[in-house]
Amino acid sequence: MNFIKRAGLSLWSRRGRTLITLCTFLAVSVMVLAGALIDDATTRARTDALRSVGAEVNLEVDLGSVGAGGGLTAPRIDAAVVDRMATSPLVRKYTYSMFDLARIKGDIELVTEGAGVLPDQEGKPGTIVTGILDSALLADFRSGRFTLLSGAHLGAADKDKNLLLIEERLARKNGLKTGDKVTLGANEGTATAEFTVSGVYRDPRPDSEPDPEFFFNSANMLYASVGAFSRLNSTGDDSQQVGNATFLLQDAGDLGQFKKDARRIAGSALDGFALGANDKAIRQMTGPLDSIESTATVAMWLICVAGAAVLVLLVNLAVKQRRKEYGVLLAMGEKKGKLIAQQALEIVAVAALAIGLSALFTQSLTQRVSQSLLAGEAAEAQRKMDSWQAPPPGSTGVSEGIDPADKPVENADPIDTIAVRLDPAALGTVGAVGLGLGLLATAVPAASVLRLSPRAILTKGK
């Protein structure tokens, strides 16, 4: 009788042990398959989150290096350097900006209700003006927080045109609309320039809530074409200096490569600046995914280790129980290698059955369990986000124990749903683990089989 037929008869005649082995393999298979499915589902959800947020790299002042240098003036970078960085084929769109104080000339009055205005100079209050290359790429506009009510955004083609975006409260107070003229005066000196209102936008922050960066009434914030505004406050140098930039990349996977390319192109011009990805929004969205993924991984490894130990004990016990059977077979001339092959075949057959059974119901089971876990994690993350409160106006938050850096990112809600899909790759993972455990369970007792002596077994029972 060949060892394949013997393996089948052995499994059938020892149905109790076979059932225990099957249950052990089934538990391992279910956990490994569930872990693989959760890993695949969270990876796809994380990729979708990256695409929804957008692959974004921000060039901003490195506060750590500025503070370490003892300087009080924020560094600037030449716009031409930023333009060269944006020539990378990895970049889809980009913008840069700079800000300065400007004086409103003529009969236009700033909104003075709520938060205060900036100090007067020569009888005219000042306001913050941000020179921007492409206003549509501002984070507040891209997230939908700001809304363009009329007119058009400032674009790269408008870089050197005297165009302006104004907030609707300032427009309403002064009866301004698209196409009207506004004269701005330089922060220092007597230079003035006439700007045309290109569009009117809405900032939802109330008058009582000051701008978190400049601490003045957000209704008075103006956005101007960066080239024209730079000329207004020019110090005589023809170069255009900007304070930050944003690069939207073709693909989220290009973040690392773009950072390398940007540093190579810009060189020392990046001193005092940091290249940071918009990973805060991504971390906020994918935090619940990381939690359930780590839980599933730990559970999978624990079950695998426990399963391997149980299988080794079962096979080792089987060898001891079948010593007389092996002694007779060896006395009849059967080779020890075939006895080991029979053990391996029995284990692999049970493992294959367990993997097949696990494939029938693990997908639906994993979907329900992982969805329940994810919903709980997402609800807890959302609760923490909703409970965050900004420090009071004029406060850094230190005395209140509030870190402004912990402020949640808007329009980046924690992911609370995933779709589990059973695919050949997941089954391949389970098959590899099952086969590995089966071979491991066979290899440990194989040494006992190799030491068997048919004469000792049949005469002394050893």
Short mmCIF file of C-alpha atoms in Angstrom, two decimals, residues 59-67 71-78 97-99 241-244 268-274:
data_model
loop_
_atom_site.label_atom_id
_atom_site.label_comp_id
_atom_site.label_asym_id
_atom_site.label_seq_id
_atom_site.Cartn_x
_atom_site.Cartn_y
_atom_site.Cartn_z
CA LEU A 59 7.53 74.99 1.75
CA GLU A 60 7.37 76.86 5.04
CA VAL A 61 9.65 78.64 7.45
CA ASP A 62 11.46 76.21 9.75
CA LEU A 63 10.69 77.81 13.11
CA GLY A 64 13.25 75.60 14.83
CA SER A 65 16.16 76.79 12.72
CA VAL A 66 15.05 80.42 12.86
CA GLY A 67 14.80 80.32 16.65
CA GLY A 71 17.03 85.95 14.35
CA LEU A 72 13.65 87.65 14.52
CA THR A 73 13.08 88.08 10.78
CA ALA A 74 11.49 85.23 8.87
CA PRO A 75 13.56 84.10 5.88
CA ARG A 76 12.41 84.63 2.31
CA ILE A 77 13.12 82.64 -0.82
CA ASP A 78 13.40 83.96 -4.37
CA SER A 97 2.75 83.75 -1.44
CA MET A 98 4.11 86.59 0.65
CA PHE A 99 2.35 89.00 2.96
CA GLN A 241 10.95 87.24 -2.40
CA VAL A 242 8.20 84.96 -1.06
CA GLY A 243 7.61 83.41 2.34
CA ASN A 244 6.04 80.04 1.51
CA SER A 268 21.25 76.57 0.03
CA ALA A 269 18.22 78.70 -0.87
CA LEU A 270 16.21 76.32 1.32
CA ASP A 271 18.18 77.25 4.43
CA GLY A 272 15.68 78.31 7.07
CA PHE A 273 12.83 76.47 5.32
CA ALA A 274 11.26 73.05 5.76
#
